[in-house]
Short mmCIF file of C-alpha atoms in Angstrom, two decimals:
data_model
loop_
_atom_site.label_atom_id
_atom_site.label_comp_id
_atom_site.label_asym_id
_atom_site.label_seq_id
_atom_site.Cartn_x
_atom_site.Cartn_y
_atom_site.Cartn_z
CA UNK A 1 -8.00 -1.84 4.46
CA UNK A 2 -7.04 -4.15 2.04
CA UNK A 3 -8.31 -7.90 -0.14
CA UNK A 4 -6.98 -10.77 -0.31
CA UNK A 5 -7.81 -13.70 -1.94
CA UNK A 6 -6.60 -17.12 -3.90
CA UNK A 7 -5.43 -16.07 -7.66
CA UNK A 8 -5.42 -19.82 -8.57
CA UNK A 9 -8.18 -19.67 -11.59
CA UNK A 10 -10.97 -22.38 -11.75
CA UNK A 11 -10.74 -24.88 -14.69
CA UNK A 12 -13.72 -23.58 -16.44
CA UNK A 13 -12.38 -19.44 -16.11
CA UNK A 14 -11.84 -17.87 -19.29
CA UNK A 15 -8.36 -17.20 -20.49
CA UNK A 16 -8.19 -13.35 -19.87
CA UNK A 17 -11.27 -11.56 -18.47
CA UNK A 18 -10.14 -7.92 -18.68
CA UNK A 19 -10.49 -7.28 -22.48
CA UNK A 20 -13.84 -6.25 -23.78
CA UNK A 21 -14.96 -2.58 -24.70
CA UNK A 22 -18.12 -0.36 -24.21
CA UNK A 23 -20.33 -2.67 -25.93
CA UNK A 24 -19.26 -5.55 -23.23
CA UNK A 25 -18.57 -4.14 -20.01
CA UNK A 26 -18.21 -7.47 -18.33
CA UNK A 27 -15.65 -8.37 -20.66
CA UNK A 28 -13.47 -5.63 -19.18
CA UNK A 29 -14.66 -5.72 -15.53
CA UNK A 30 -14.83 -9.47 -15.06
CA UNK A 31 -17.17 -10.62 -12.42
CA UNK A 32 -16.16 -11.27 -9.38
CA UNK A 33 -16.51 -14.99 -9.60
CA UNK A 34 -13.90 -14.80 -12.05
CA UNK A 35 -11.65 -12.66 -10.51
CA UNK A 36 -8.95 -13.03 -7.29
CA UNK A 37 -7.89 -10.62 -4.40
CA UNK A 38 -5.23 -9.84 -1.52
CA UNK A 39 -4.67 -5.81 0.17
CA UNK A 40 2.13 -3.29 8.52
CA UNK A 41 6.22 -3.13 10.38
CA UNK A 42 8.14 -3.07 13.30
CA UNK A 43 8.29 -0.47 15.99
CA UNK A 44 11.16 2.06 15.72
CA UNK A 45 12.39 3.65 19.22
CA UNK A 46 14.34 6.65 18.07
CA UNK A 47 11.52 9.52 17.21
CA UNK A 48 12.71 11.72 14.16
CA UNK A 49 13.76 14.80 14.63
CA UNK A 50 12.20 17.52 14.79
CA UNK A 51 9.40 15.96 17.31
CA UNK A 52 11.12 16.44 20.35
CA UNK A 53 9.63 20.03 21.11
CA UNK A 54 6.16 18.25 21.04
CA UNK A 55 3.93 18.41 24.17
CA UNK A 56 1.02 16.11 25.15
CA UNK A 57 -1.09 18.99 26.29
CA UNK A 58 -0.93 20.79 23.26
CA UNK A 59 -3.08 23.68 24.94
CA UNK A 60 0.51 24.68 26.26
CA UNK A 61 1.58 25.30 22.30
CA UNK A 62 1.04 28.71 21.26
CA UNK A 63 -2.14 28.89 19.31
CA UNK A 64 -3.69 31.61 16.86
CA UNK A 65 -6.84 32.45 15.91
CA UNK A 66 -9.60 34.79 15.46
CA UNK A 67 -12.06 33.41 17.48
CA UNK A 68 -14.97 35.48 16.44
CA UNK A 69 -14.50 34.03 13.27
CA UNK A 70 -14.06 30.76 14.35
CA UNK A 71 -16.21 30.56 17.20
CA UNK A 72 -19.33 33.51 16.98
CA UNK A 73 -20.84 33.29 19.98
CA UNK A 74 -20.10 29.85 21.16
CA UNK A 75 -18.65 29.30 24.67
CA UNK A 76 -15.24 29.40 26.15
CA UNK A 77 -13.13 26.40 25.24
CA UNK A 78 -13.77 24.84 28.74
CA UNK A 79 -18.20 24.89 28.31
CA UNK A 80 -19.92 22.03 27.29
CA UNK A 81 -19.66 21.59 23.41
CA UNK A 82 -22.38 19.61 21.43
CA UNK A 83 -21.24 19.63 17.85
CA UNK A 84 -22.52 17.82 14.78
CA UNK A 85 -18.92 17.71 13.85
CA UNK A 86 -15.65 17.60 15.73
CA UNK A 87 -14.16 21.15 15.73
CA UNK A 88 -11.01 23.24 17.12
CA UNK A 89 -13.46 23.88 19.84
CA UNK A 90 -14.64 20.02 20.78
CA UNK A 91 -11.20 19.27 20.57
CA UNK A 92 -9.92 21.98 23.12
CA UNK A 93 -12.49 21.20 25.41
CA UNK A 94 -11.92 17.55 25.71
CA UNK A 95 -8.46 18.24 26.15
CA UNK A 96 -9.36 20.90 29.02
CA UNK A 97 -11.28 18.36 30.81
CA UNK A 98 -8.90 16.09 32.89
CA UNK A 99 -11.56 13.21 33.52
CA UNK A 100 -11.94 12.73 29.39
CA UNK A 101 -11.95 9.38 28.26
CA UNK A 102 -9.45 8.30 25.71
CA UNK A 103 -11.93 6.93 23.67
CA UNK A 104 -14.50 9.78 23.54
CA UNK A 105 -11.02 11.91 22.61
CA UNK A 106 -10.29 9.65 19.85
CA UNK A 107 -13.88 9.37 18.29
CA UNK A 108 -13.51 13.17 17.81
CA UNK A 109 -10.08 13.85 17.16
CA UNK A 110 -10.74 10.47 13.90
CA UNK A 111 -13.63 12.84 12.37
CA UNK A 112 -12.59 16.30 13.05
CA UNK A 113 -11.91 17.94 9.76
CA UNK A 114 -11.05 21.82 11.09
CA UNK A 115 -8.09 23.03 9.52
CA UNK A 116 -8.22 24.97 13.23
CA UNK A 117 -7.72 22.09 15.05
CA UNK A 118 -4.07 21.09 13.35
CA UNK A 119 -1.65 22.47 16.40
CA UNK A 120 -4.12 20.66 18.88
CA UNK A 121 -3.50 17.15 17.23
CA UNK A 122 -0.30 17.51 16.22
CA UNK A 123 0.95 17.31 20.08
CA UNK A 124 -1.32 14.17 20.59
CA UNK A 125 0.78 11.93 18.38
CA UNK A 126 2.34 11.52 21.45
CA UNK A 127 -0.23 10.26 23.29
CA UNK A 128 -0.26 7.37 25.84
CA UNK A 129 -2.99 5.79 23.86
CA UNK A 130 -2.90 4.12 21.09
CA UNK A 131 -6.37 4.83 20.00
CA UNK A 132 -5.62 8.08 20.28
CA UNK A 133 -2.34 8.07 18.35
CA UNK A 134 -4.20 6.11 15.85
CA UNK A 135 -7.25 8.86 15.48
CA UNK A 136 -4.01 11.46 14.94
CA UNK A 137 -3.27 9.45 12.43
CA UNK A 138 -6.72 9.77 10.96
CA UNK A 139 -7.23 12.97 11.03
CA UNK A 140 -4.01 14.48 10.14
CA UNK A 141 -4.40 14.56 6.16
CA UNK A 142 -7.76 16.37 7.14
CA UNK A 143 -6.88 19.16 9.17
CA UNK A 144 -3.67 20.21 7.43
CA UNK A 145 -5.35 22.56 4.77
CA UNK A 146 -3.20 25.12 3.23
CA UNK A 147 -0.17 25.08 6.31
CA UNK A 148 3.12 23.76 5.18
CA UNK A 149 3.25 19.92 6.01
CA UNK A 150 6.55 19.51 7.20
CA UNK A 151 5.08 18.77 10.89
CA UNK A 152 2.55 16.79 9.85
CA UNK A 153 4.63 14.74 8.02
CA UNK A 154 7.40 14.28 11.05
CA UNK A 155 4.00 13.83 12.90
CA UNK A 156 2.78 11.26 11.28
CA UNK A 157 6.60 10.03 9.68
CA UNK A 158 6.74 9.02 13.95
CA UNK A 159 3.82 7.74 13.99
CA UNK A 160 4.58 5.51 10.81
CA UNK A 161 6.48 3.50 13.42
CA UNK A 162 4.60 3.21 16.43
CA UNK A 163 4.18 -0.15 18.50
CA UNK A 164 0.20 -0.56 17.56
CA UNK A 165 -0.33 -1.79 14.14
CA UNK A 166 -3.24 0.08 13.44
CA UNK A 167 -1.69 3.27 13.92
CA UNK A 168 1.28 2.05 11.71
CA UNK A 169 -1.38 1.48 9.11
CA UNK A 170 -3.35 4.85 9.46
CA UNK A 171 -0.02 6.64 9.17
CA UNK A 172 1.44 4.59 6.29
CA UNK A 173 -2.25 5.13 4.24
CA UNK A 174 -1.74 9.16 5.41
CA UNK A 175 2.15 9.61 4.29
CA UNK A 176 1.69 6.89 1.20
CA UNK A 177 -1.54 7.80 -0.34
CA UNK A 178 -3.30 11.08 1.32
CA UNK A 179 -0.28 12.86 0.97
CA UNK A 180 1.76 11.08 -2.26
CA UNK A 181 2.63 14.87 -3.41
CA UNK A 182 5.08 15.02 -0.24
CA UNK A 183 8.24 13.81 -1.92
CA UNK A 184 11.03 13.89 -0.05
CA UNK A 185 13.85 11.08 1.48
CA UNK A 186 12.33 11.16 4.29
CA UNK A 187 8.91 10.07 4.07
CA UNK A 188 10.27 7.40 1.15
CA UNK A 189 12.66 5.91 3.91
CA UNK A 190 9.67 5.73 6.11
CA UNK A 191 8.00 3.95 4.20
CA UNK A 192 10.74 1.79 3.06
CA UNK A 193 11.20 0.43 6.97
CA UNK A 194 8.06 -0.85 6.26
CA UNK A 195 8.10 -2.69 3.67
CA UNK A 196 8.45 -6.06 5.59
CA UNK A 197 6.20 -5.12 8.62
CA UNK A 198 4.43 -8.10 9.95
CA UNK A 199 1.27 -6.60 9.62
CA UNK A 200 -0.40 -6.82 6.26
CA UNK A 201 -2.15 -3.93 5.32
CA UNK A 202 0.91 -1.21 7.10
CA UNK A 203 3.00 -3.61 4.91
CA UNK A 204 0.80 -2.91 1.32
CA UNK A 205 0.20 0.72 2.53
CA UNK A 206 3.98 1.19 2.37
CA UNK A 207 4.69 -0.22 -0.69
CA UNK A 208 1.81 1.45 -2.48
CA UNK A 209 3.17 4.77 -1.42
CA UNK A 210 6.82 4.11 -2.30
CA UNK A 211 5.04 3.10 -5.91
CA UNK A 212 3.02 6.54 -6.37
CA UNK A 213 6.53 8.10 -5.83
CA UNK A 214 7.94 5.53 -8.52
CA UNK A 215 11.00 4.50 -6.44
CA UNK A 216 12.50 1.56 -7.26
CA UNK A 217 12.64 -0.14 -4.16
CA UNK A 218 9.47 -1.63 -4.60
CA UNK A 219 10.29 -3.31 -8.17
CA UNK A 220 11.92 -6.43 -6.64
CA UNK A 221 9.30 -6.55 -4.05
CA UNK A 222 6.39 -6.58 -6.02
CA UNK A 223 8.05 -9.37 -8.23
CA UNK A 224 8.48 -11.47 -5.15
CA UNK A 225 4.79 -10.90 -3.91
CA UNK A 226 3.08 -11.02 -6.68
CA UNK A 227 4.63 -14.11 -8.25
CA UNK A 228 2.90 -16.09 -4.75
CA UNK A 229 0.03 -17.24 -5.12
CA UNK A 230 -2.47 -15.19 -3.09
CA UNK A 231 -1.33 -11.77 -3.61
CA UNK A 232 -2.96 -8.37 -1.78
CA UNK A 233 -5.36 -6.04 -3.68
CA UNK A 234 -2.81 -2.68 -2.65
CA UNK A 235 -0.25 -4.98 -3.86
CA UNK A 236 -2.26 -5.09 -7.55
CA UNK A 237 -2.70 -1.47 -7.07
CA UNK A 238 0.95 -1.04 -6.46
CA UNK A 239 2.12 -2.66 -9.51
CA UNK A 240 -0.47 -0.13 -11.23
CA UNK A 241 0.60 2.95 -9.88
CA UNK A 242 4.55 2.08 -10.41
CA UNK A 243 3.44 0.62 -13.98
CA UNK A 244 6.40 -1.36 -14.37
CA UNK A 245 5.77 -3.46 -17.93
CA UNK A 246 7.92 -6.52 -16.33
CA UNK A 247 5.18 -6.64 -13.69
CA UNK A 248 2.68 -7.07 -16.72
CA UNK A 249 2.31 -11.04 -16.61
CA UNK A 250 2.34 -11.47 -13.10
CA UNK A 251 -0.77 -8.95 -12.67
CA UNK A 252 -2.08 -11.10 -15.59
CA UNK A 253 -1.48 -14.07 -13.07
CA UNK A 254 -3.98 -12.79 -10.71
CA UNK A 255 -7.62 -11.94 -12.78
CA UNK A 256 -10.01 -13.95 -10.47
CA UNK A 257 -11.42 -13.80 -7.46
CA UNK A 258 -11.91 -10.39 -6.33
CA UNK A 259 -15.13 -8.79 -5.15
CA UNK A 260 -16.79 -6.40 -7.14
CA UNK A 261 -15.15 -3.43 -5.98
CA UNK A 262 -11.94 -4.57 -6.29
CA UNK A 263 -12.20 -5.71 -10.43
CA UNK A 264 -11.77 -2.20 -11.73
CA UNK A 265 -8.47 -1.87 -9.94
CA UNK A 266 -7.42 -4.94 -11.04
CA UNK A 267 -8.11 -4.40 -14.65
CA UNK A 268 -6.32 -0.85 -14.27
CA UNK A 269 -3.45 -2.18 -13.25
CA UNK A 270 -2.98 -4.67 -16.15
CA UNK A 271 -3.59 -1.84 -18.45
CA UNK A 272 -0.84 0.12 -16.62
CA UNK A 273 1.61 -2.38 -16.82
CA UNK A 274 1.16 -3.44 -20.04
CA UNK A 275 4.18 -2.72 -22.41
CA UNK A 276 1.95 -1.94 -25.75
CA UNK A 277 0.54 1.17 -23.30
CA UNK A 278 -2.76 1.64 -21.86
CA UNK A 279 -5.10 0.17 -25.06
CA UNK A 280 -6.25 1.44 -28.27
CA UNK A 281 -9.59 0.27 -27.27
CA UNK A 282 -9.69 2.75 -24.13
CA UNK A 283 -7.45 5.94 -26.24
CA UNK A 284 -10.04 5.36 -29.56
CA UNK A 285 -13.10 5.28 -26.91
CA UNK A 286 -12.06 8.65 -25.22
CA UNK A 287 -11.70 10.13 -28.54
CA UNK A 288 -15.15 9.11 -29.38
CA UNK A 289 -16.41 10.65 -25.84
CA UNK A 290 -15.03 14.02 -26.84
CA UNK A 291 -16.06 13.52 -30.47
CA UNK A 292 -19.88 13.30 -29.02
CA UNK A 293 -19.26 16.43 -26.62
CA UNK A 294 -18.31 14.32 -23.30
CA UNK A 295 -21.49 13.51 -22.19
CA UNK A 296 -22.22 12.75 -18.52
CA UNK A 297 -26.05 11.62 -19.19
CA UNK A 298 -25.10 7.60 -18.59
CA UNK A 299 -22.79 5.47 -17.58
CA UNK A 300 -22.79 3.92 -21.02
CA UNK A 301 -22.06 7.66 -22.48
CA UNK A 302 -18.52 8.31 -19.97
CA UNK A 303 -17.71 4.62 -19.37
CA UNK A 304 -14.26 4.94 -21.31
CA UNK A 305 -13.55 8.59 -19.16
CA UNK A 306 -14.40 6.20 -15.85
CA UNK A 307 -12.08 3.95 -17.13
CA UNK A 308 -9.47 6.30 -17.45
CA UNK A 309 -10.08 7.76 -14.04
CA UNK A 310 -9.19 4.55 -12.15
CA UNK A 311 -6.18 4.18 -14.47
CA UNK A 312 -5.19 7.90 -12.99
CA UNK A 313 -6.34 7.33 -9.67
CA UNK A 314 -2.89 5.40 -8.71
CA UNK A 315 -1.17 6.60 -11.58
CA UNK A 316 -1.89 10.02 -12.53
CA UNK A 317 1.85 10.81 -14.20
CA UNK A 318 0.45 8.98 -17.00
CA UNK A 319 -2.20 11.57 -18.03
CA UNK A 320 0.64 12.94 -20.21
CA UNK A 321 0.09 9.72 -22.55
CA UNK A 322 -2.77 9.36 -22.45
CA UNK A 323 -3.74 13.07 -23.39
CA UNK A 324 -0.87 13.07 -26.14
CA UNK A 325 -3.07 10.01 -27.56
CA UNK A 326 -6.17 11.25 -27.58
CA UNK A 327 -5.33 14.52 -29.10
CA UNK A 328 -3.73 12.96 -31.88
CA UNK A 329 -6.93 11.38 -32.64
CA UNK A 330 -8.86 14.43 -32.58
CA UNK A 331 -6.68 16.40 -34.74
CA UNK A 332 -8.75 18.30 -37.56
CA UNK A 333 -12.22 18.60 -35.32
CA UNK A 334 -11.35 21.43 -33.63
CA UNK A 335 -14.71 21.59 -30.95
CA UNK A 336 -13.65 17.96 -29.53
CA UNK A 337 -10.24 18.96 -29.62
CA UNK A 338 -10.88 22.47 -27.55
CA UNK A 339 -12.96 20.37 -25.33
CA UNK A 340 -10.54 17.76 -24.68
CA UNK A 341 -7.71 20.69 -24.75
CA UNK A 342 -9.75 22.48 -21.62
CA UNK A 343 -10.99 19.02 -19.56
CA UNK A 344 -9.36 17.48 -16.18
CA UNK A 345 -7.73 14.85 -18.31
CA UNK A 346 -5.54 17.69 -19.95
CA UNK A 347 -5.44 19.67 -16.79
CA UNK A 348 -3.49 16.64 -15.06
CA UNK A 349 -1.38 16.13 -17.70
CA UNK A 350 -0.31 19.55 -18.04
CA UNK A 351 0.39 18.94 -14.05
CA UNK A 352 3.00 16.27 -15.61
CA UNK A 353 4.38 18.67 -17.98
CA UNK A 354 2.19 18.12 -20.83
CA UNK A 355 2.44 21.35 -22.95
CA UNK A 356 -0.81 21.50 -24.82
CA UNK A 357 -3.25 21.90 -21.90
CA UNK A 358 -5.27 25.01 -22.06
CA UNK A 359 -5.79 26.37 -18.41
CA UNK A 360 -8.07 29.11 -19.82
CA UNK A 361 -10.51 26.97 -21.84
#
């Protein structure tokens, strides 16, 4: 789930490849000959608490439904089920059938995406196999819908600790990133015991999601990683997403090498950690974007709004700025500024607390 890849530049790379503006886009998004790229823990035995009412056949858990509405006129749970995909129903049937393979249970517990099927997985995080576990871990984020994530997260908060590293990494990526508006001690401290997990991408997975929350554990450790000299992409996106201006030189460190789809994040995060803020260049070419009405016709018409939109993607708290910027250039035309006033830039910055967004616009 993650890159990595030497940072040492060749002797002919230019100084700095991430400056540039609309009229150079490789200027700003080197290529990935230019560019570099890098993207785990140790078991815990105690389970939190909270788990210990859990039951591996979770058909013994009390379950509600209507199942008219969720079912029409399909079978009892126990009939043959040949869905396009995994529902409540394949799920329950699988788990009726004693002679189901692990693996068949895990392909379609990994792509169910029934909000139904939540209290059926939730018991399986408990499961003998770690394919299984791992599919939980999957599918958890998916299912939970609009129910109150507090099991989910002890569900997965277990899981974040499990002997297999791939479920440690499924459940990291689900508690770090799928679900970075869950804030609590808790799911930090999770993620902090993983921090020096021996395998890579749990390891980055953790410290990305301790650096959506901002906490400052993950200040001295992305000094120490980063200043090595292959470094992990989810380490680059870390030092984005905590934004951290004394990380600004060691991103700076690491331009070249990456693959293509790794450059963008790359170049977000030295724009995020820069201590002069996110660019005039990018603030001035938003301002135009409005200016013209925001048009989506080309790339070459929104490439400053995609721009912005990786910058937000690990770092979304800094919509605020960005939106204060922007409207200060647009003071006096008041159709840009009602259009930037009512678009998703403003909308996540008023998220953050920025006062000027216009829900009704």
């Amino acid at each position: 789930m993650s890159d990595l890849a030497s940072s040492r530049p060749a002797p002919d790379e230019p100084p700095d490849p991430c400056p540039g503006g609309p009229a150079d886009v490789s200027g700003l998004f080197p290529r990935a000959s230019e560019l570099s790229a890098p993207a785990a823990r140790d078991p815990a035995d105690a389970l939190p608490d909270g788990l210990d009412g859990f039951v591996l056949n979770p058909l013994a858990a009390s379950v509600s439904w209507d199942d008219e509405a969720s079912f029409g006129d399909s079978a009892p749970f126990g009939d043959a089920v040949d869905d396009t995909e995994p529902t409540a129903r394949t799920i329950a049937a699988l788990l009726e059938t004693p002679m189901t393979p692990a693996a068949e249970l895990a392909d379609a517990v990994a792509w169910c995406y029934d909000d139904e099927a939540l209290p059926l997985l939730l018991p399986l995080a408990r499961h003998p196999d770690a394919g299984v576990r791992r599919a939980v871990a999957q599918a958890l984020p998916s299912v939970l819908g609009d129910t109150e994530p507090g099991d989910t997260v002890r569900a997965l908060v277990m899981l974040s600790a499990d002997a297999d590293e791939d479920v440690r990494d499924w459940a990291c990526f689900a508690l770090g990133t799928q679900l970075s508006e869950v804030d609590d001690p808790v799911v930090r401290d999770a993620l902090a015991a993983r921090l020096e997990d021996p395998h890579d991408d749990t390891r980055c997975e953790a410290l990305l999601g301790l650096a959506r929350r901002r906490d400052s554990r993950v200040l001295p450790v992305l000094h120490e990683r980063l200043s090595r000299d292959n470094v992990y992409s989810l380490e680059i996106d870390a030092a984005g997403a905590l934004g951290h201006a004394s990380l600004h030189t060691l991103v700076r460190g690491h331009l070249s090498g990456w693959d293509d789809d790794v450059v963008a994040r790359v170049c977000a995060a030295l724009r995020l950690t820069d201590p002069d803020g996110v660019g005039d260049d990018l603030l001035d070419g938003l301002a135009e974007w409005f200016r013209a009405g925001a048009p989506h016709a080309t790339d070459e018409d929104r490439y400053w709004w995609s721009v912005t939109l990786q910058l937000l993607e690990h770092a979304e708290y800094r919509a605020q700025e960005i939106a204060e910027q922007v409207h200060h250039r647009l003071l006096g035309l008041e159709p840009a500024t009602t259009l930037m006033l009512g678009s998703r830039l403003s909308q996540l910055a008023g998220d953050h607390g920025w006062p000027r967004w216009r829900p009704s616009c």
